[in-house]
CSV table of C-alpha atoms and ligand atoms in Angstrom, one decimal:
chain,number,residue,atom,x,y,z
A,1,MET,CA,95.8,88.0,122.9
A,2,SER,CA,99.0,87.1,124.5
A,3,ASP,CA,101.8,85.3,122.6
A,4,HIS,CA,104.0,83.9,125.4
A,5,LYS,CA,101.0,83.3,127.0
A,6,ARG,CA,100.0,79.0,126.7
A,7,GLN,CA,96.4,78.6,126.8
A,8,LEU,CA,95.2,76.6,129.7
A,9,THR,CA,92.5,74.1,127.5
A,10,GLY,CA,95.7,73.1,126.1
A,11,LEU,CA,97.5,72.0,129.0
A,12,THR,CA,97.8,68.1,129.3
A,13,LEU,CA,97.6,66.7,133.4
A,14,GLU,CA,101.5,66.1,133.5
A,15,GLU,CA,102.1,69.9,132.8
A,16,LEU,CA,99.3,71.3,135.0
A,17,THR,CA,100.9,68.9,137.1
A,18,ALA,CA,104.6,70.5,137.2
A,19,LEU,CA,102.8,74.2,137.3
A,20,LEU,CA,100.8,73.2,140.4
A,21,GLU,CA,103.3,71.3,142.0
A,22,SER,CA,100.7,68.7,143.2
A,23,ARG,CA,98.3,66.4,140.5
A,24,SER,CA,96.1,67.0,143.4
A,25,ARG,CA,95.6,70.4,142.2
A,26,ALA,CA,95.8,69.6,138.7
A,27,LEU,CA,92.9,67.1,139.0
A,28,ALA,CA,91.1,70.2,141.1
A,29,ALA,CA,92.0,72.6,138.3
A,30,LEU,CA,91.2,70.3,135.5
A,31,ARG,CA,87.4,69.5,137.1
A,32,TRP,CA,86.7,73.3,137.8
A,33,LEU,CA,88.0,74.1,134.3
A,34,TYR,CA,85.1,71.2,132.9
A,35,GLN,CA,82.6,72.5,135.2
A,36,VAL,CA,82.9,76.3,135.1
A,37,SER,CA,79.6,77.6,133.9
A,38,PRO,CA,79.7,79.7,131.9
A,39,VAL,CA,83.5,79.9,131.6
A,40,PRO,CA,85.1,82.9,132.2
A,41,ALA,CA,87.0,85.2,129.9
A,42,ALA,CA,89.9,85.3,131.8
A,43,LEU,CA,91.9,83.1,134.4
A,44,PRO,CA,90.0,84.3,138.0
A,45,GLU,CA,92.2,85.3,141.3
A,46,ARG,CA,91.2,82.2,142.5
A,47,ILE,CA,89.3,78.5,141.8
A,48,PRO,CA,88.5,75.7,144.5
A,49,GLY,CA,90.7,73.0,145.3
A,50,VAL,CA,93.9,75.0,144.3
A,51,SER,CA,96.0,77.5,147.1
A,52,PRO,CA,96.0,81.3,145.1
A,53,GLU,CA,99.6,81.0,145.6
A,54,ALA,CA,100.1,77.3,143.6
A,55,TRP,CA,97.4,78.9,140.8
A,56,ALA,CA,99.3,82.5,141.2
A,57,ASN,CA,101.9,80.4,139.0
A,58,VAL,CA,99.0,78.8,136.3
A,59,ARG,CA,98.1,82.4,136.1
A,60,LYS,CA,101.7,83.5,135.0
A,61,ALA,CA,102.2,81.1,132.4
A,62,CYS,CA,99.1,80.7,131.0
A,63,GLU,CA,95.4,82.2,129.5
A,64,LEU,CA,92.3,81.5,129.4
A,65,SER,CA,91.0,83.0,126.2
A,66,LEU,CA,88.9,81.2,124.5
A,67,PRO,CA,87.9,81.8,120.5
A,68,ARG,CA,85.1,84.1,119.8
A,69,THR,CA,82.2,82.8,119.1
A,70,VAL,CA,81.0,84.8,115.8
A,71,MET,CA,78.1,83.1,114.8
A,72,ARG,CA,76.1,80.3,116.3
A,73,ARG,CA,72.7,78.7,114.1
A,74,VAL,CA,70.7,76.0,115.1
A,75,SER,CA,68.9,73.4,112.3
A,76,ALA,CA,65.1,72.5,112.7
A,77,ASP,CA,67.0,68.8,113.4
A,78,GLY,CA,69.1,70.3,116.4
A,79,THR,CA,71.9,70.9,114.3
A,80,LEU,CA,74.2,73.2,116.1
A,81,LYS,CA,76.7,75.1,113.7
A,82,TYR,CA,79.5,77.4,115.2
A,83,VAL,CA,81.7,79.7,113.3
A,84,PHE,CA,84.4,80.4,115.9
A,85,GLU,CA,87.5,83.1,115.8
A,86,ALA,CA,90.8,83.1,117.9
A,87,ALA,CA,94.0,85.1,116.4
A,88,GLY,CA,92.3,86.3,113.0
A,89,ALA,CA,91.6,82.5,111.4
A,90,ARG,CA,88.2,81.2,112.1
A,91,PHE,CA,86.7,77.6,111.7
A,92,GLU,CA,83.0,75.7,112.7
A,93,ALA,CA,82.1,73.5,114.6
A,94,VAL,CA,78.5,71.0,114.9
A,95,LEU,CA,76.8,70.1,117.2
A,96,ILE,CA,75.1,66.5,116.8
A,97,PRO,CA,72.6,65.6,119.2
A,98,ALA,CA,71.5,62.0,119.6
A,99,GLU,CA,69.6,60.0,121.8
A,100,GLY,CA,71.3,59.6,125.1
A,101,ARG,CA,73.7,61.7,123.5
A,102,SER,CA,75.5,64.2,121.6
A,103,THR,CA,78.6,64.4,119.1
A,104,LEU,CA,80.3,67.1,118.2
A,105,CYS,CA,82.4,67.6,114.8
A,106,VAL,CA,85.3,69.7,115.1
A,107,SER,CA,88.0,71.1,113.1
A,108,SER,CA,91.6,70.6,113.3
A,109,GLN,CA,92.6,73.4,110.4
A,110,SER,CA,91.1,76.9,109.5
A,111,GLY,CA,90.5,76.0,105.5
A,112,CYS,CA,91.9,72.7,104.5
A,113,THR,CA,95.4,71.8,103.1
A,114,ARG,CA,94.0,69.1,100.9
A,115,HIS,CA,91.8,70.3,97.9
A,116,CYS,CA,89.2,67.5,97.5
A,117,ALA,CA,87.3,68.2,95.0
A,118,PHE,CA,83.7,67.7,95.4
A,119,CYS,CA,84.6,70.2,99.3
A,120,ALA,CA,83.3,73.2,100.2
A,121,THR,CA,85.7,73.5,102.3
A,122,ALA,CA,87.9,72.8,100.0
A,123,ARG,CA,87.5,76.4,98.0
A,124,LEU,CA,88.5,78.1,101.2
A,125,GLY,CA,92.1,77.1,100.9
A,126,PHE,CA,94.4,77.0,103.5
A,127,GLY,CA,94.0,79.5,106.3
A,128,ARG,CA,96.6,78.0,109.4
A,129,ASN,CA,96.6,74.6,112.1
A,130,LEU,CA,94.8,75.1,115.2
A,131,HIS,CA,96.5,74.2,118.0
A,132,ALA,CA,95.4,72.3,120.5
A,133,GLY,CA,94.1,74.2,123.3
A,134,GLU,CA,91.8,75.6,119.7
A,135,LEU,CA,91.0,72.2,119.5
A,136,VAL,CA,89.6,71.2,123.0
A,137,ALA,CA,88.1,74.7,122.8
A,138,GLN,CA,85.4,73.7,120.7
A,139,PHE,CA,84.7,71.0,123.1
A,140,LEU,CA,84.6,73.2,126.5
A,141,ILE,CA,82.0,76.0,124.5
A,142,ALA,CA,79.8,72.9,122.9
A,143,LYS,CA,80.0,71.0,125.8
A,144,GLY,CA,77.2,73.3,127.6
A,145,ASP,CA,74.9,73.5,124.4
A,146,ALA,CA,74.7,69.7,124.8
A,147,PRO,CA,71.0,69.1,125.6
A,148,ALA,CA,70.3,67.8,129.2
A,149,GLY,CA,69.0,64.5,128.3
A,150,SER,CA,72.1,63.8,125.4
A,151,PRO,CA,75.7,65.4,127.4
A,152,LEU,CA,78.2,65.8,124.7
A,153,ARG,CA,80.6,62.6,124.5
A,154,ASN,CA,82.0,61.8,121.6
A,155,VAL,CA,83.6,63.6,119.8
A,156,VAL,CA,84.9,63.6,115.3
A,157,PHE,CA,88.1,65.4,113.7
A,158,MET,CA,85.6,65.6,110.7
A,159,GLY,CA,85.3,69.4,110.6
A,160,MET,CA,87.1,71.7,108.3
A,161,GLY,CA,90.7,70.2,108.0
A,162,GLU,CA,93.2,67.3,107.2
A,163,PRO,CA,94.0,65.9,110.4
A,164,PHE,CA,97.3,64.3,109.7
A,165,ASP,CA,98.7,67.4,108.3
A,166,ASN,CA,98.3,69.0,112.1
A,167,LEU,CA,99.3,65.7,113.7
A,168,ASP,CA,101.0,66.7,117.1
A,169,GLU,CA,98.2,68.8,117.9
A,170,VAL,CA,95.0,66.5,117.0
A,171,LEU,CA,97.2,63.9,119.3
A,172,ARG,CA,97.7,66.5,122.2
A,173,ALA,CA,94.6,67.2,122.0
A,174,ILE,CA,93.3,63.7,121.9
A,175,GLY,CA,95.3,62.9,125.0
A,176,ILE,CA,93.7,66.0,126.6
A,177,LEU,CA,90.5,65.0,125.8
A,178,GLU,CA,90.8,61.5,127.2
A,179,GLN,CA,92.5,63.1,130.5
A,180,PRO,CA,91.3,62.1,133.9
A,181,PRO,CA,88.8,63.8,135.8
A,182,ALA,CA,87.6,65.7,132.7
A,183,PRO,CA,86.7,65.6,130.3
A,184,GLN,CA,87.9,62.4,130.6
A,185,LEU,CA,86.6,60.4,127.4
A,186,GLY,CA,87.2,57.4,126.1
A,187,ALA,CA,90.1,56.4,123.0
A,188,SER,CA,87.1,54.8,121.5
A,189,HIS,CA,84.5,58.0,121.9
A,190,ILE,CA,87.0,59.9,119.4
A,191,THR,CA,87.3,59.5,115.9
A,192,VAL,CA,90.2,60.7,112.9
A,193,SER,CA,88.8,60.8,110.2
A,194,THR,CA,91.2,61.6,107.2
A,195,SER,CA,91.8,61.7,103.4
A,196,GLY,CA,94.4,59.7,103.4
A,197,VAL,CA,97.9,61.2,104.2
A,198,LEU,CA,99.7,57.4,104.8
A,199,PRO,CA,102.0,58.3,107.1
A,200,GLY,CA,100.0,60.3,109.1
A,201,MET,CA,97.6,57.2,109.5
A,202,GLU,CA,100.9,55.3,110.2
A,203,ARG,CA,101.4,57.3,113.5
A,204,PHE,CA,98.4,57.3,114.4
A,205,LEU,CA,98.3,53.9,114.6
A,206,ARG,CA,101.1,54.5,116.5
A,207,GLU,CA,100.2,56.6,119.3
A,208,SER,CA,96.6,56.2,119.4
A,209,GLU,CA,93.9,54.1,119.8
A,210,SER,CA,90.7,56.2,118.9
A,211,HIS,CA,89.0,55.2,116.1
A,212,LEU,CA,90.8,55.9,112.9
A,213,ALA,CA,87.9,57.1,109.3
A,214,LEU,CA,89.8,56.7,106.3
A,215,SER,CA,87.9,59.1,103.7
A,216,LEU,CA,88.0,56.0,100.3
A,217,ASN,CA,85.8,58.0,98.5
A,218,ALA,CA,86.6,56.3,95.4
A,219,THR,CA,87.5,52.4,94.2
A,220,THR,CA,90.1,52.7,91.2
A,221,ASP,CA,93.5,55.6,92.0
A,222,ALA,CA,91.9,57.6,88.7
A,223,GLN,CA,88.4,57.9,89.7
A,224,ARG,CA,90.5,58.7,93.4
A,225,ALA,CA,92.7,61.2,91.7
A,226,GLU,CA,90.1,63.2,90.0
A,227,LEU,CA,88.3,63.6,93.3
A,228,MET,CA,91.3,63.3,96.0
A,229,PRO,CA,94.3,64.4,93.7
A,230,GLN,CA,97.0,64.1,96.6
A,231,THR,CA,96.3,60.2,96.3
A,232,ARG,CA,98.5,60.1,93.4
A,233,GLN,CA,101.2,59.7,96.5
A,234,TRP,CA,99.0,57.7,98.4
A,235,PRO,CA,97.4,54.9,96.3
A,236,LEU,CA,94.2,53.0,97.3
A,237,ALA,CA,96.8,49.6,97.3
A,238,GLN,CA,98.9,51.4,100.1
A,239,LEU,CA,96.3,53.1,102.4
A,240,LEU,CA,94.5,49.7,102.3
A,241,GLU,CA,97.1,47.6,102.6
A,242,LEU,CA,98.4,49.6,105.6
A,243,LEU,CA,94.8,48.9,107.5
A,244,ARG,CA,94.9,45.5,106.2
A,245,MET,CA,98.2,44.8,107.9
A,246,SER,CA,96.5,46.6,111.2
A,247,SER,CA,94.0,44.3,111.3
A,248,ALA,CA,95.8,40.7,111.4
A,249,GLN,CA,97.8,42.7,114.3
A,250,SER,CA,95.1,44.1,116.3
A,251,GLU,CA,91.2,44.3,116.8
A,252,ARG,CA,90.9,47.9,115.5
A,253,LEU,CA,87.6,48.7,113.7
A,254,PHE,CA,88.0,51.0,110.6
A,255,PHE,CA,85.9,52.9,109.4
A,256,VAL,CA,85.5,54.0,105.6
A,257,GLU,CA,84.0,57.0,104.7
A,258,TYR,CA,82.7,56.7,101.1
A,259,VAL,CA,80.5,59.8,99.6
A,260,LEU,CA,78.4,58.9,96.9
A,261,LEU,CA,78.3,60.8,93.6
A,262,ASP,CA,76.1,60.3,91.0
A,263,GLY,CA,77.3,58.6,87.9
A,264,PHE,CA,80.9,58.7,89.4
A,265,ASN,CA,81.5,56.6,92.0
A,266,ASP,CA,78.3,54.8,92.7
A,267,SER,CA,77.5,51.3,89.9
A,268,ASP,CA,77.3,48.0,91.0
A,269,ASP,CA,80.8,47.5,90.3
A,270,ASP,CA,81.7,50.1,92.3
A,271,ALA,CA,80.3,48.7,95.3
A,272,ARG,CA,82.2,44.8,94.0
A,273,ARG,CA,85.1,47.2,93.7
A,274,LEU,CA,85.1,48.2,97.2
A,275,VAL,CA,84.2,44.9,98.4
A,276,ALA,CA,87.7,43.1,97.2
A,277,LEU,CA,89.5,46.5,97.9
A,278,LEU,CA,88.4,46.2,102.2
A,279,LYS,CA,89.4,42.2,102.2
A,280,GLY,CA,91.1,41.2,105.3
A,281,VAL,CA,90.5,45.3,106.5
A,282,ARG,CA,88.2,44.5,109.4
A,283,ALA,CA,85.7,48.2,108.4
A,284,ARG,CA,82.4,49.2,108.9
A,285,VAL,CA,81.2,51.0,106.1
A,286,ASN,CA,79.9,54.6,106.3
A,287,LEU,CA,77.9,55.7,102.9
A,288,ILE,CA,77.8,60.0,103.1
A,289,PRO,CA,75.3,61.1,100.5
A,290,HIS,CA,77.2,64.2,99.1
A,291,ASN,CA,75.6,68.0,100.3
A,292,GLY,CA,76.2,70.1,97.6
A,293,PHE,CA,77.1,73.8,97.2
A,294,GLU,CA,77.1,76.7,95.0
A,295,GLY,CA,79.4,75.8,91.9
A,296,CYS,CA,79.9,72.3,92.7
A,297,GLY,CA,80.1,69.3,89.5
A,298,TYR,CA,78.9,66.2,91.4
A,299,ARG,CA,75.2,65.4,92.0
A,300,PRO,CA,74.3,63.5,95.3
A,301,SER,CA,73.9,59.8,93.7
A,302,ARG,CA,70.0,58.6,93.3
A,303,SER,CA,68.4,56.9,96.3
A,304,GLU,CA,67.8,53.6,94.5
A,305,ARG,CA,71.5,53.9,93.3
A,306,VAL,CA,72.3,54.0,97.1
A,307,LEU,CA,70.6,51.9,98.1
A,308,ALA,CA,71.5,49.0,95.0
A,309,PHE,CA,74.9,50.3,96.7
A,310,GLN,CA,75.0,49.5,100.6
A,311,ARG,CA,73.1,45.9,99.8
A,312,ILE,CA,76.0,45.1,97.7
A,313,VAL,CA,78.5,45.9,100.5
A,314,HIS,CA,76.1,44.5,102.9
A,315,GLU,CA,75.8,41.4,101.3
A,316,SER,CA,79.3,40.6,100.8
A,317,GLY,CA,79.5,40.8,105.0
A,318,ILE,CA,80.8,44.2,105.7
A,319,ARG,CA,78.7,46.3,108.1
A,320,CYS,CA,77.3,49.0,106.0
A,321,LEU,CA,75.7,52.5,107.5
A,322,LEU,CA,73.8,54.9,105.0
A,323,ARG,CA,74.9,58.0,107.0
A,324,SER,CA,72.1,60.3,107.9
A,325,SER,CA,72.5,63.9,106.6
A,326,ARG,CA,71.7,66.7,108.9
A,327,GLY,CA,71.8,70.0,109.3
A,328,ASP,CA,72.1,70.5,105.7
A,329,GLU,CA,69.6,73.6,105.5
A,330,ILE,CA,72.0,75.7,108.1
A,331,GLY,CA,75.7,74.8,105.9
A,332,ALA,CA,76.7,72.7,108.8
A,333,ALA,CA,76.3,69.0,106.4
A,334,CYS,CA,79.6,67.3,105.8
A,335,GLY,CA,81.8,68.7,103.0
A,336,GLN,CA,79.4,72.1,104.2
A,337,LEU,CA,81.7,73.7,105.8
A,338,ALA,CA,82.8,77.0,104.3
A,339,LEU,CA,82.1,80.1,106.6
A,340,ARG,CA,79.1,81.1,105.2
A,341,SER,CA,77.8,83.1,107.9
B,1,SAH,N1,89.8,66.0,105.3
B,1,SAH,C1,89.2,65.0,106.5
B,1,SAH,C2,88.5,65.5,107.5
B,1,SAH,C3,87.4,66.3,106.9
B,1,SAH,S1,86.0,65.7,105.6
B,1,SAH,C4,89.0,63.8,105.7
B,1,SAH,O1,88.7,64.3,104.5
B,1,SAH,O2,88.2,62.8,105.9
B,1,SAH,C5,85.1,64.5,106.2
B,1,SAH,C6,84.4,63.9,105.7
B,1,SAH,O3,83.2,64.3,104.6
B,1,SAH,C7,85.2,63.2,104.5
B,1,SAH,O4,83.9,61.8,104.5
B,1,SAH,C8,84.7,63.2,103.5
B,1,SAH,O5,84.9,62.8,102.1
B,1,SAH,C9,83.0,64.2,103.7
B,1,SAH,N2,82.7,64.9,102.2
B,1,SAH,C10,83.7,66.0,102.1
B,1,SAH,N3,83.0,67.3,101.5
B,1,SAH,C11,81.6,66.0,101.7
B,1,SAH,C12,79.5,66.9,100.8
B,1,SAH,N4,80.1,67.8,99.8
B,1,SAH,N5,78.9,65.9,101.3
B,1,SAH,C13,79.0,65.1,101.4
B,1,SAH,N6,80.5,64.1,102.3
B,1,SAH,C14,81.5,65.1,101.8
């Protein structure tokens, strides 16, 4: 890959319009990019709807070199896991087909900047931030693998990495994913999940209308500090105060992710503390069964505990869903992305 050329997948409509000196040519180029199948390994000499002279400017400034797919594995439930490689970095994505639509879980970093004790990705350490072009390329590649009746319509930044430690590129990628004429995802079809990086959350709420998911995973700062060491910097009270303020000022709905760990954060008291913490927050709680990996000291909660926890939260009036674990046997479930192949 050459250094001086930009990835076509990472350009905004405005940038493409400037290069092609016309918005309608830029729209034609985007239409081509998101329809062409297979995606060519390099930019062709001409594309439909754009004069070869104008297109030559794009070819001079840009390239189209998608990440290489190093591994592609389908699990029994139809979940598809990819391992990609680009410029020396490896990262993973997971395509999750469902009734009528598919969801893609993308990585924002190769490895991760955070050190959550219950997550397999953390063991890899940090590789590098992914560029917007690499974030969008994950969508472009997976789009072609979505089943016919379940087109790829949702993107969640819940793969490897902490998106709010790479927020410039994540925001740029979201802008591109929302662009007309393609992929043109609605803001509500994109979710960014954070381990709780407060300054990033503040900026995201100002600059994006997409969903924010907060991986809470604990109900006391002591508990959370053990699981997610960065929390010393941004305690629970501060994280939730931001969501509370935002809930008072807008209609935003927040997803609160909570990984249930046996005997650690799954008691009735935890459930009650969670309800108290979420007072005034327009929240939906997603309970995530812990997915194990070798060398992990935590175990998933027993199912009667999961149900008791869910009932307490639900009875307080907060919607509380139990995430089903998909792709577990191919290491594609939450927190299992650790480049096993
Ligand atoms: N860094 C971001 C996004 C990646 S993690 C974040 O923390 O939100 C995506 C989700 O997977 C988070 O909710 C996280 O708590 C959860 N997770 C991590 N490891 C897990 C594991 N082993 N089992 C189940 N969920 C896990």
